[in-house]
Short mmCIF file of C-alpha atoms and ligand atoms in Angstrom, two decimals:
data_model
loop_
_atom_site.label_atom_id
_atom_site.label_comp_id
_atom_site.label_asym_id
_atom_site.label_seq_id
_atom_site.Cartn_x
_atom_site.Cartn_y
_atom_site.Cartn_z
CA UNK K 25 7.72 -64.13 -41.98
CA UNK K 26 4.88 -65.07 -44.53
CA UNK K 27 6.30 -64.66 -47.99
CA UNK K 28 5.69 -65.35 -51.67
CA UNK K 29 8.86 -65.43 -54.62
CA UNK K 30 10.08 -61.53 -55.30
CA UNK K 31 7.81 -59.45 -57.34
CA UNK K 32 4.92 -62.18 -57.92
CA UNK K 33 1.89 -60.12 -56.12
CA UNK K 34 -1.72 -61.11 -58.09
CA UNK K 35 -4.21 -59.54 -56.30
CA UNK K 36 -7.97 -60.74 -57.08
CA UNK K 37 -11.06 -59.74 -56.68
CA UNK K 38 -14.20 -61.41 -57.39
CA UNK K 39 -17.66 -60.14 -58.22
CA UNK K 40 -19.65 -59.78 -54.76
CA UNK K 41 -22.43 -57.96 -56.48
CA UNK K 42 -25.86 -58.95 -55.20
CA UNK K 43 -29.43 -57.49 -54.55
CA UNK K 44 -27.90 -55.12 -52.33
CA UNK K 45 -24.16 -55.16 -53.19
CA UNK K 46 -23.02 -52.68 -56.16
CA UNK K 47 -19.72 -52.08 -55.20
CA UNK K 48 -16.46 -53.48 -55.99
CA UNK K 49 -12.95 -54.00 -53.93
CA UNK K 50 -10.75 -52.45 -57.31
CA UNK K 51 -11.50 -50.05 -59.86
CA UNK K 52 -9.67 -49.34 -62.74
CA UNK K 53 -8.02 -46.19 -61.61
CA UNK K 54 -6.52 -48.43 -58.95
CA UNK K 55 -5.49 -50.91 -61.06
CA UNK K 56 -3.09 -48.60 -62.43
CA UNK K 57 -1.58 -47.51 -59.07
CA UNK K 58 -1.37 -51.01 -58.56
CA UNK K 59 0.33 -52.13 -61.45
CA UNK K 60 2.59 -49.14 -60.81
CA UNK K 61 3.82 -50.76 -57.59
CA UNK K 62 4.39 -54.00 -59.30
CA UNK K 63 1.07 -55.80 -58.66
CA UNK K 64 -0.95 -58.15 -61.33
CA UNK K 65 -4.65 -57.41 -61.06
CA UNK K 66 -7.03 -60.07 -61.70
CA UNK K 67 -10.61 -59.02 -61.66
CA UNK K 68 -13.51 -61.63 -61.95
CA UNK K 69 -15.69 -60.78 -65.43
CA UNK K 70 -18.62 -58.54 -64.61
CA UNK K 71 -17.91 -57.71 -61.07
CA UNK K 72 -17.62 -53.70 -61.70
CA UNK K 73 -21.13 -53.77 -63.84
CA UNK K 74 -22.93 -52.50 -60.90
CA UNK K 75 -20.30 -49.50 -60.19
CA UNK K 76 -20.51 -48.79 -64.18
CA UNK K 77 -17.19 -50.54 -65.03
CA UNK K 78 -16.97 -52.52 -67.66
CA UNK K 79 -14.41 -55.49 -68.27
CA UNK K 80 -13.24 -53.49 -71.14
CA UNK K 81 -12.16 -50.64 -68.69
CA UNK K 82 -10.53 -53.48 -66.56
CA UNK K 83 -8.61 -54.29 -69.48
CA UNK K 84 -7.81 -50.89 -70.99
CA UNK K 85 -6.25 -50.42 -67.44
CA UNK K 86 -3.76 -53.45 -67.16
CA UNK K 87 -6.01 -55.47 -65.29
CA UNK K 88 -6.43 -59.63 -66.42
CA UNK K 89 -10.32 -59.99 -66.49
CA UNK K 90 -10.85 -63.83 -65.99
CA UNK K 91 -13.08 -66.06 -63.68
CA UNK K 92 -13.39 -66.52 -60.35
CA UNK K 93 -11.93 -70.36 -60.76
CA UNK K 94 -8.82 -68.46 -61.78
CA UNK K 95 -8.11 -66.21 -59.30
CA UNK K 96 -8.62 -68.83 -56.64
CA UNK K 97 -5.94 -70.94 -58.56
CA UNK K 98 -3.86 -67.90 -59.15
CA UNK K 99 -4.03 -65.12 -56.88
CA UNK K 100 -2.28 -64.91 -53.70
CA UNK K 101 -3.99 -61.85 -52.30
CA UNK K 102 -7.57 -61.47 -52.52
CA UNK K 103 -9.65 -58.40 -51.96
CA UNK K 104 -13.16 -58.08 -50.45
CA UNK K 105 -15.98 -55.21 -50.50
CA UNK K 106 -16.81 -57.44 -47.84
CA UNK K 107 -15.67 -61.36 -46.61
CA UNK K 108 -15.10 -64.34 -48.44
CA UNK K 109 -18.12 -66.92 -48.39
CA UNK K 110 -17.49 -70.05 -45.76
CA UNK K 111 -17.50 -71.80 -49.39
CA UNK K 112 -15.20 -69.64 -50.78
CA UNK K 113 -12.49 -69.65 -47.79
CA UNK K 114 -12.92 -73.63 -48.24
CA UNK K 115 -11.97 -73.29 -51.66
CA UNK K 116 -8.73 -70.76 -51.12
CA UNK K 117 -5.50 -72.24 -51.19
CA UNK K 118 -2.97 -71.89 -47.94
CA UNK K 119 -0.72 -68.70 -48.15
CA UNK K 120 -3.22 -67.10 -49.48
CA UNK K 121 -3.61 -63.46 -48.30
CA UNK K 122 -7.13 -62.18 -47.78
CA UNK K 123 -8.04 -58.80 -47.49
CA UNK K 124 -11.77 -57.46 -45.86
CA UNK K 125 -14.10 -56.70 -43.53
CA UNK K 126 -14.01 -60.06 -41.50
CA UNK K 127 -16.21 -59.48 -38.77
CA UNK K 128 -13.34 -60.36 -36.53
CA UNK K 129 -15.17 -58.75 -33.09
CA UNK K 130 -18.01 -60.69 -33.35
CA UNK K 131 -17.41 -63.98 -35.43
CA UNK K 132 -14.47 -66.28 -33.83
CA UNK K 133 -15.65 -69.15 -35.43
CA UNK K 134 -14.87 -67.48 -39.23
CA UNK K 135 -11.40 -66.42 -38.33
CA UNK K 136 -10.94 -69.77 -36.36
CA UNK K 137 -11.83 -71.30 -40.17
CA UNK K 138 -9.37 -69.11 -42.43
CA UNK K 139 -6.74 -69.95 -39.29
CA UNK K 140 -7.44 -73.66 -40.77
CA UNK K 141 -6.89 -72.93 -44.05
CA UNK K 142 -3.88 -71.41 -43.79
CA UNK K 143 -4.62 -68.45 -44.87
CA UNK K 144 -3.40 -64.87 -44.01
CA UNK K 145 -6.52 -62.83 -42.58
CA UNK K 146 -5.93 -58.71 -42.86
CA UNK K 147 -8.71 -57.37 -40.71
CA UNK K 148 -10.41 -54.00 -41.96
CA UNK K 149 -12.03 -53.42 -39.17
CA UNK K 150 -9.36 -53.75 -36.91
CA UNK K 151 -7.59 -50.84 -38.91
CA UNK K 152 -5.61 -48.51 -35.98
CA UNK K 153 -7.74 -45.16 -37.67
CA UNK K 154 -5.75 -43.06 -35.14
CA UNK K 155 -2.05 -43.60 -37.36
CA UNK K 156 -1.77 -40.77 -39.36
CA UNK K 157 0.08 -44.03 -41.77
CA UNK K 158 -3.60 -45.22 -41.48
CA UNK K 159 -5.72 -42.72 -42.75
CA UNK K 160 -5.81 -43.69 -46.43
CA UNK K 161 -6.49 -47.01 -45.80
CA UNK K 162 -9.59 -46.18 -43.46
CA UNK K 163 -12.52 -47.94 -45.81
CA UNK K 164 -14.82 -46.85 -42.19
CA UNK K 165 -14.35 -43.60 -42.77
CA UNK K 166 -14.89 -43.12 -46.73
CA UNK K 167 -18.15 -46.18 -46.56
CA UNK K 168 -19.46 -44.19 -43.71
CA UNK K 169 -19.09 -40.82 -45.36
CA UNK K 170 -21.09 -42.09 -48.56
CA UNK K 171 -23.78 -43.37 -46.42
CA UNK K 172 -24.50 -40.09 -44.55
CA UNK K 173 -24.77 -38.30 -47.57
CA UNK K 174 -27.03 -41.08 -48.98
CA UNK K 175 -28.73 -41.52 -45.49
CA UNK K 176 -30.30 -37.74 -46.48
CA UNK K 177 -31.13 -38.71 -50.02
CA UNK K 178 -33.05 -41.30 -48.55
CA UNK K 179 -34.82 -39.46 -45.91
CA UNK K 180 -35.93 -36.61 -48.40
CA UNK K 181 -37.24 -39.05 -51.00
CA UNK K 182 -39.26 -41.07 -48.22
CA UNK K 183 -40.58 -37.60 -46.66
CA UNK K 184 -44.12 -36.07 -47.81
CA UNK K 185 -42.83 -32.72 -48.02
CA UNK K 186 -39.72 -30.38 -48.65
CA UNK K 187 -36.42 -30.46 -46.92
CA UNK K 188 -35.73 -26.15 -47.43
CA UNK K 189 -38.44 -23.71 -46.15
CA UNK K 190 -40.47 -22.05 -49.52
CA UNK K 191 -42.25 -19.22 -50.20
CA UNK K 192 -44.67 -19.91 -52.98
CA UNK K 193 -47.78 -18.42 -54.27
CA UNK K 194 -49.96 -20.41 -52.63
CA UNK K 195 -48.25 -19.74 -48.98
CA UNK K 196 -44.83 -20.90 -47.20
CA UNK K 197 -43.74 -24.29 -46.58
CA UNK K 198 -42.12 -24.63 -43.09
CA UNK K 199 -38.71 -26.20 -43.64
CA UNK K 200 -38.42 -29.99 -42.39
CA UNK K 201 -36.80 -30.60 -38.81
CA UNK K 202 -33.90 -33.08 -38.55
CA UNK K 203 -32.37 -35.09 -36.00
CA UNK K 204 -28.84 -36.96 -36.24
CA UNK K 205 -28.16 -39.27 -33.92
CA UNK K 206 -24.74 -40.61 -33.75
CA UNK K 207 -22.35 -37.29 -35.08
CA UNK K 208 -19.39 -39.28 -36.44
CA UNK K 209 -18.06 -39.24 -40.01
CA UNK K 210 -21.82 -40.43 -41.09
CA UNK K 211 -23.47 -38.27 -39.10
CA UNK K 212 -21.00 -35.17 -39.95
CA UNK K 213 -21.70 -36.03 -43.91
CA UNK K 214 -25.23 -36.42 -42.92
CA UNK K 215 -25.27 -32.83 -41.32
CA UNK K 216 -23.35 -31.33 -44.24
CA UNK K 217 -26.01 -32.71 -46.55
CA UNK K 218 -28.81 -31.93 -44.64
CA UNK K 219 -27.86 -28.22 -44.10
CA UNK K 220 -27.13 -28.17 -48.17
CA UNK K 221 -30.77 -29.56 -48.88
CA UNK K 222 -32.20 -26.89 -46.70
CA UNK K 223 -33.62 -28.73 -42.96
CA UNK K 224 -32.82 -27.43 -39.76
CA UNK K 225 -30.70 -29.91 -38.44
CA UNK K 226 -29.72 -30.99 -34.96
CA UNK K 227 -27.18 -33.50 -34.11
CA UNK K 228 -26.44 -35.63 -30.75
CA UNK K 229 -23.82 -37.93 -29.69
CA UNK K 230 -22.16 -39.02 -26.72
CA UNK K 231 -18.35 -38.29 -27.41
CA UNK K 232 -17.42 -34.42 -25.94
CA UNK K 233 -15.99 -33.98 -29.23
CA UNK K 234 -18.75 -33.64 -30.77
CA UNK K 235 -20.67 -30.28 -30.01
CA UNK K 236 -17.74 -28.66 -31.10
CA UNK K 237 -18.23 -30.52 -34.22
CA UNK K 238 -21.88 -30.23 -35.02
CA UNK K 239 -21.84 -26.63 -34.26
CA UNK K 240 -19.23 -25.94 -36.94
CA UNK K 241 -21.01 -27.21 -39.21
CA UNK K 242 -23.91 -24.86 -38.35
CA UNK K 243 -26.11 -27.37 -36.83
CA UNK K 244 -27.89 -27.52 -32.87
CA UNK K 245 -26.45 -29.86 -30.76
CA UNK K 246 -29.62 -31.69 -28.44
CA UNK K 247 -28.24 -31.22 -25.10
CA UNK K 248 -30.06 -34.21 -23.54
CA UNK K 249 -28.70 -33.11 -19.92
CA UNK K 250 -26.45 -36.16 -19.44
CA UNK K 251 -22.67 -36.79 -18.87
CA UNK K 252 -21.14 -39.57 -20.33
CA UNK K 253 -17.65 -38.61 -20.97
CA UNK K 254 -16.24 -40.68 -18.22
CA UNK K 255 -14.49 -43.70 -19.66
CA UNK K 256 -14.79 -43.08 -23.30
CA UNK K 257 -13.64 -45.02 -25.13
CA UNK K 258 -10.11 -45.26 -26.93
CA UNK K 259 -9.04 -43.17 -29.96
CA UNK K 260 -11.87 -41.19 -29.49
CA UNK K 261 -14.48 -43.79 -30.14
CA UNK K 262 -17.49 -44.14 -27.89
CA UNK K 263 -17.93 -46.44 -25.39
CA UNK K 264 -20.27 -49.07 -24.89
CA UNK K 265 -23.04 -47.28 -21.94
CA UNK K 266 -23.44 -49.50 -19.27
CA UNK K 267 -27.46 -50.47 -18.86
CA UNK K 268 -28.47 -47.72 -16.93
CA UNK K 269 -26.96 -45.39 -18.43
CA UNK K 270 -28.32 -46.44 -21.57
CA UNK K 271 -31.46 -46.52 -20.24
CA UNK K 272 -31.52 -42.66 -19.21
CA UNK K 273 -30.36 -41.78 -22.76
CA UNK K 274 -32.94 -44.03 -24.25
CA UNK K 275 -35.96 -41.87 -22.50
CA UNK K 276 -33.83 -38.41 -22.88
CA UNK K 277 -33.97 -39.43 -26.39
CA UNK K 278 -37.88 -40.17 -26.76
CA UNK K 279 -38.84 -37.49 -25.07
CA UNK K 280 -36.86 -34.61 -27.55
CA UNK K 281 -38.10 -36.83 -30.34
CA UNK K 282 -41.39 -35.97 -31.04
CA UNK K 283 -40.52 -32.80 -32.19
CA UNK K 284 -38.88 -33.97 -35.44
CA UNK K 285 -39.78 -34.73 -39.13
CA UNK K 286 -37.43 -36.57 -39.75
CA UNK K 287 -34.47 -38.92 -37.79
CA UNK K 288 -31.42 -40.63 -39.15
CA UNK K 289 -29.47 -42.75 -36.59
CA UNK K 290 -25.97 -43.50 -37.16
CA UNK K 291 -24.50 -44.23 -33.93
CA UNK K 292 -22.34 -47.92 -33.76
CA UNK K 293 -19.67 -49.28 -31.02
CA UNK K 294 -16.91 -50.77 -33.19
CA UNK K 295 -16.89 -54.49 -32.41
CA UNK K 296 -20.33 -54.31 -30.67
CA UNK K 297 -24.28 -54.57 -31.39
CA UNK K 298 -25.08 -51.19 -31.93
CA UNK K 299 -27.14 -49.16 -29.22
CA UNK K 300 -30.82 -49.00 -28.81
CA UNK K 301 -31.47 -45.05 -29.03
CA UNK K 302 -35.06 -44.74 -29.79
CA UNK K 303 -37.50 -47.01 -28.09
CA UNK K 304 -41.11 -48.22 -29.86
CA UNK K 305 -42.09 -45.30 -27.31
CA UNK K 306 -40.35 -42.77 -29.00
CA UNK K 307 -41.18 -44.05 -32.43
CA UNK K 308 -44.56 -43.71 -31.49
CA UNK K 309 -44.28 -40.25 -30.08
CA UNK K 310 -43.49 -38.94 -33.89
CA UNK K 311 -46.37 -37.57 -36.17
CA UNK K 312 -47.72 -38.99 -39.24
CA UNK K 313 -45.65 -39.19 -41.69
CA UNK K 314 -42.13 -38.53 -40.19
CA UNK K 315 -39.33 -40.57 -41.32
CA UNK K 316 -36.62 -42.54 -39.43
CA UNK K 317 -33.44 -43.69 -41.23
CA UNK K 318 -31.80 -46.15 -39.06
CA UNK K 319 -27.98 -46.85 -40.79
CA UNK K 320 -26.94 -49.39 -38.06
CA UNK K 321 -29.56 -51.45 -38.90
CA UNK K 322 -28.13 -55.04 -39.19
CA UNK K 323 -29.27 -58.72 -38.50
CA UNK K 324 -27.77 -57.60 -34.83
CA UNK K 325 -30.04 -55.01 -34.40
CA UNK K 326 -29.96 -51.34 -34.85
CA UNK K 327 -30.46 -47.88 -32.95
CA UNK K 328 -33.82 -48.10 -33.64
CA UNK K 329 -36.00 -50.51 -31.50
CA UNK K 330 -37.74 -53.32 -33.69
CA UNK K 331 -35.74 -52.15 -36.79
CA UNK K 332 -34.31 -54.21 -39.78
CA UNK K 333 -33.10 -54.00 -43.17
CA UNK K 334 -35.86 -52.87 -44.98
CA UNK K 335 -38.49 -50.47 -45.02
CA UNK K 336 -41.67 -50.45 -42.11
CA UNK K 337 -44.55 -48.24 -41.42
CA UNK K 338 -45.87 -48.04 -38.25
CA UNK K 339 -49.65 -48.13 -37.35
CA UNK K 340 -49.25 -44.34 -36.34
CA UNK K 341 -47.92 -43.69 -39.93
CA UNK K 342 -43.84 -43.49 -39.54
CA UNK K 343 -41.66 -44.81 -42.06
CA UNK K 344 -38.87 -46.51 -40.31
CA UNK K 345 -36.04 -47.75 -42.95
CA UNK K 346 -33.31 -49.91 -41.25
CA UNK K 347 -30.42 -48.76 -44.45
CA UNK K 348 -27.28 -50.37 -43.73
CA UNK K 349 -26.37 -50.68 -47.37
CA UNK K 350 -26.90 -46.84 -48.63
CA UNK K 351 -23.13 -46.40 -48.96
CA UNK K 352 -23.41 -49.48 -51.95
CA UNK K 353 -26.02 -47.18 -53.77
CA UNK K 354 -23.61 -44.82 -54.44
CA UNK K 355 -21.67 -47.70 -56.00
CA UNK K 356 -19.35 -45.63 -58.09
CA UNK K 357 -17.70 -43.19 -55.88
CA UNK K 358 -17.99 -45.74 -53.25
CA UNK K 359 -16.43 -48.39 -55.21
CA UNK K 360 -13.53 -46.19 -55.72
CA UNK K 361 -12.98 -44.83 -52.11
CA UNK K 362 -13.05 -48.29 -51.23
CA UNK K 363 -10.95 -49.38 -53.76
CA UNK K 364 -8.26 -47.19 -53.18
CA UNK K 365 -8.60 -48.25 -49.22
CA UNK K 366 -7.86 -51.91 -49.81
CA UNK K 367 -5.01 -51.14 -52.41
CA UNK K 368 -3.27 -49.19 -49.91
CA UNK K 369 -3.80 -51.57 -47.56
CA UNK K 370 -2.65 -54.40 -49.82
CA UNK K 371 1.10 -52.31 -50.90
CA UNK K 372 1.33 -51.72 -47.09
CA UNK K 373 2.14 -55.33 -46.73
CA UNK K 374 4.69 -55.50 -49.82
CA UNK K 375 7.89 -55.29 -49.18
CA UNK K 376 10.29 -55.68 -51.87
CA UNK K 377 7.86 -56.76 -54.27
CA UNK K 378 6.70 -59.45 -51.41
CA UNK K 379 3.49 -59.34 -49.40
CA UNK K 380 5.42 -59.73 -45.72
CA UNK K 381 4.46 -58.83 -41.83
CA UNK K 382 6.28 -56.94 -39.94
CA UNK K 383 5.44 -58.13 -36.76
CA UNK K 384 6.92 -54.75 -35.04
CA UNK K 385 4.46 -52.87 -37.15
CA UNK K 386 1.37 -50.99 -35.40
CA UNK K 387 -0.90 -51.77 -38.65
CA UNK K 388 0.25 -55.11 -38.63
CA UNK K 389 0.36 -56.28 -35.18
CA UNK K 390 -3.62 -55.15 -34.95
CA UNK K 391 -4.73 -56.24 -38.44
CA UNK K 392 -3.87 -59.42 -38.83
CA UNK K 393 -5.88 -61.80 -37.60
CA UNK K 394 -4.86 -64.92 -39.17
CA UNK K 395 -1.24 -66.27 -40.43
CA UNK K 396 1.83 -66.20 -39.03
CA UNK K 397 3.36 -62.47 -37.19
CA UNK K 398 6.58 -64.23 -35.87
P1 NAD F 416 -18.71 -45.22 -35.61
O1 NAD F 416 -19.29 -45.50 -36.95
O2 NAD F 416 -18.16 -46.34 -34.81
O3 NAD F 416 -19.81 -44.45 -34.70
C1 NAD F 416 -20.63 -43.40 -35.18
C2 NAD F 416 -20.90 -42.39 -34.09
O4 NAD F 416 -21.84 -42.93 -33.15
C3 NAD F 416 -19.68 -41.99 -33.26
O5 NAD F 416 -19.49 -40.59 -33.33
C4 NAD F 416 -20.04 -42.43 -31.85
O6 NAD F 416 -19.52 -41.55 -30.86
C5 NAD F 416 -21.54 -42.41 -31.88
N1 NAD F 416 -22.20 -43.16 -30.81
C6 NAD F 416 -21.88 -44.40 -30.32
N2 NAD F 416 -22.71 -44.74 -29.32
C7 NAD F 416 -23.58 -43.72 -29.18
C8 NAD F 416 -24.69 -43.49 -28.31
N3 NAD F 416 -25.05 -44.36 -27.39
N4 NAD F 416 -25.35 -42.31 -28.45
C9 NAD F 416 -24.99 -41.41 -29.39
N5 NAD F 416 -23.97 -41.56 -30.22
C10 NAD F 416 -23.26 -42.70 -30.12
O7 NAD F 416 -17.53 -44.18 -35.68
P2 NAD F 416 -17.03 -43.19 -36.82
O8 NAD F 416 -18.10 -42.24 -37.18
O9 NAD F 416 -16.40 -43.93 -37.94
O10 NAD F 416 -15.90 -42.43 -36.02
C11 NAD F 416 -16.21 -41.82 -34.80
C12 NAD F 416 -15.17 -40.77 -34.46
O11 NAD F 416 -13.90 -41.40 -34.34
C13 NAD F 416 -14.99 -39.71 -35.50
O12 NAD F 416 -15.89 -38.67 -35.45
C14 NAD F 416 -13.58 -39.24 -35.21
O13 NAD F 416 -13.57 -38.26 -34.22
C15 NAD F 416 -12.92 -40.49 -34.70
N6 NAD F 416 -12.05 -41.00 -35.74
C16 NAD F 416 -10.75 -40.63 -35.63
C17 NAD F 416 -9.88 -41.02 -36.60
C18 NAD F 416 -8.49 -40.60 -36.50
O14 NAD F 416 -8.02 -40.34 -35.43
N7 NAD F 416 -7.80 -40.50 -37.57
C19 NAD F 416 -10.29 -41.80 -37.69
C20 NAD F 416 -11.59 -42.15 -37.77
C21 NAD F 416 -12.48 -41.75 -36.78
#
């Protein structure tokens, strides 16, 4: 067992604000809980500016505001929005525990380096969603909910007209047409919003689940005439569609297209580059003006042929923005989802007062990725 003295959990966190970072892994609500449950918080100065915390709040809460020299000296848990910098991990001592989104699927060679510094890697990522135990620790679920409500935001202020139909003087405005690709907690949240700002929405997604889903939420579901329920994938997750398969959704997908204003894509394979679902050919099948809001935009691609990070516009006029941080622009609410996430992750671990595996625990046994389980 990896242990520390009884009752001596610090738990840092460092400002990861950037261009496109706002949030923060603790807020000062959570600081409380924490201290509650017997942990020191130490929070680097300025890293809740972005998420409209000040280091006063930090300090009105219990919290020690200091540098980020500090808590690398003094913490022996560490909490991340998202991963510690290859500098940073060179900098952390062993024993140190470190808490985030580690890209564990797809980057051996970063948890090969924290193995080598002897720290102890909790995976978010590789969170078991399914445990009922695990549901308040699921940072997926709240980040992805904030970014299909934001995904909609973003969509209505990029579109040239309104989302709700309206009768006005001068005639009525038709109300805009929305597709959601990908129905899972972002697209759901996506739907919800949607629906609230007035479109007429229609959803798709490969799990069964999900017509049941979409449809209670008073949206279509785009029957695209294909079967892909064989094999899904486990805990209710999606597969990964083999080539052809993929192929036939891709021109399914193009096809129904062109009939929409706008498009917001949210579909991912944990662990996996995230599927193509709408070629150049269905891009260019969309009218003037349409918008496309592709969330799984990343430096690995996106669901969105030829999208990135960023915002495009086609030579037929569509605005294609590859979004993957809209859940960070809603840095508050985000910032405190999240933060309660990692903090319930974090007292998961303490036992006694001392941050401990249990190597016959389910969380446990599929989150940690570094440091010892025996
Ligand atoms: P996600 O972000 O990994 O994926 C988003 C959505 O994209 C999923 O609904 C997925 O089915 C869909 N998708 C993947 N490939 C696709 C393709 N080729 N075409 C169309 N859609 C595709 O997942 P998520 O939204 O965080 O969660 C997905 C589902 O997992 C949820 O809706 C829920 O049912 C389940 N879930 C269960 C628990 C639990 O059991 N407690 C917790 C979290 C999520």
């Amino acid at each position: 067992m990896a242990e520390q003295p009884e009752g001596s959990v610090l738990f840092g966190v460092f400002d990861e604000t950037s261009d496109h970072e706002s949030r923060v892994a603790l807020t000062p609500d959570i600081v409380t809980r924490l201290r509650k449950a017997g942990v020191t918080c130490l929070i680097e100065s300025g890293a809740g500016n972005k998420a409209f915390y000040t280091d006063a709040d930090y300090e009105a809460a219990g919290a020690k505001v200091t540098t980020a020299q500090q808590i690398i000296e003094q913490a022996n848990a560490i909490g991340f929005v998202d991963r510690p910098s290859a500098e940073l991990v060179k900098k952390l001592k062993a024993g140190t525990w470190v808490i985030g989104m580690l890209g564990s699927f797809t980057d051996e060679a970063y948890v090969d380096e924290l193995k080598q510094q002897g720290l102890t890697a909790v995976a978010i990522e590789r969170l078991p969603r399914q445990l009922s135990a695990a549901q308040s620790m699921d940072e997926m679920t709240s980040q992805n909910s904030v970014m299909g409500y934001k995904a909609v935001l973003e969509a209505a202020n990029a579109y040239g007209s309104f989302l709700p139909m309206m009768t006005t003087a001068a005639g009525t405005i038709r109300p805009a047409k929305m597709l959601i690709l990908g129905a899972g907690i972002a697209g759901l949240q996506a739907i919800g919003t949607a629906k609230r700002l007035g479109a007429v929405v229609t959803a798709y997604d490969v799990r069964p689940a999900s017509k049941d889903e979409v449809e209670s939420l008073g949206a279509k579901f785009l029957d695209l005439g294909l079967d892909f329920s064989k094999g899904q994938g486990e805990g209710g997750y999606a597969r990964a569609l083999t080539p052809e398969e993929q192929a036939a959704q891709q021109a399914a997908v193009d096809e129904k297209a062109a009939g929409f204003d706008i498009i917001i894509t949210t579909a991912k394979v944990p662990g996996r580059k995230p599927p193509v679902l709408l070629t150049k050919q269905g891009v260019d099948g969309l009218h003037r003006g349409a918008v496309i809001i592709d969330c799984a935009a990343s430096e690995l691609g996106g669901n969105v042929e030829g999208s990135a990070p960023g915002t495009q516009v086609t030579e037929g006029g569509v605005t294609v923005i590859g979004a993957p941080y809209l859940a960070s622009e809603v840095s508050t609410t985000a910032s405190n989802l999240l933060s309660r996430n990692v903090a319930d992750i974090l007292t998961h671990f303490i036992k006694d007062g001392v941050l401990t595996i249990d190597p016959s625990d389910e969380i446990d046994q599929a989150m940690v990725v570094a440091g010892t389980k025996e």
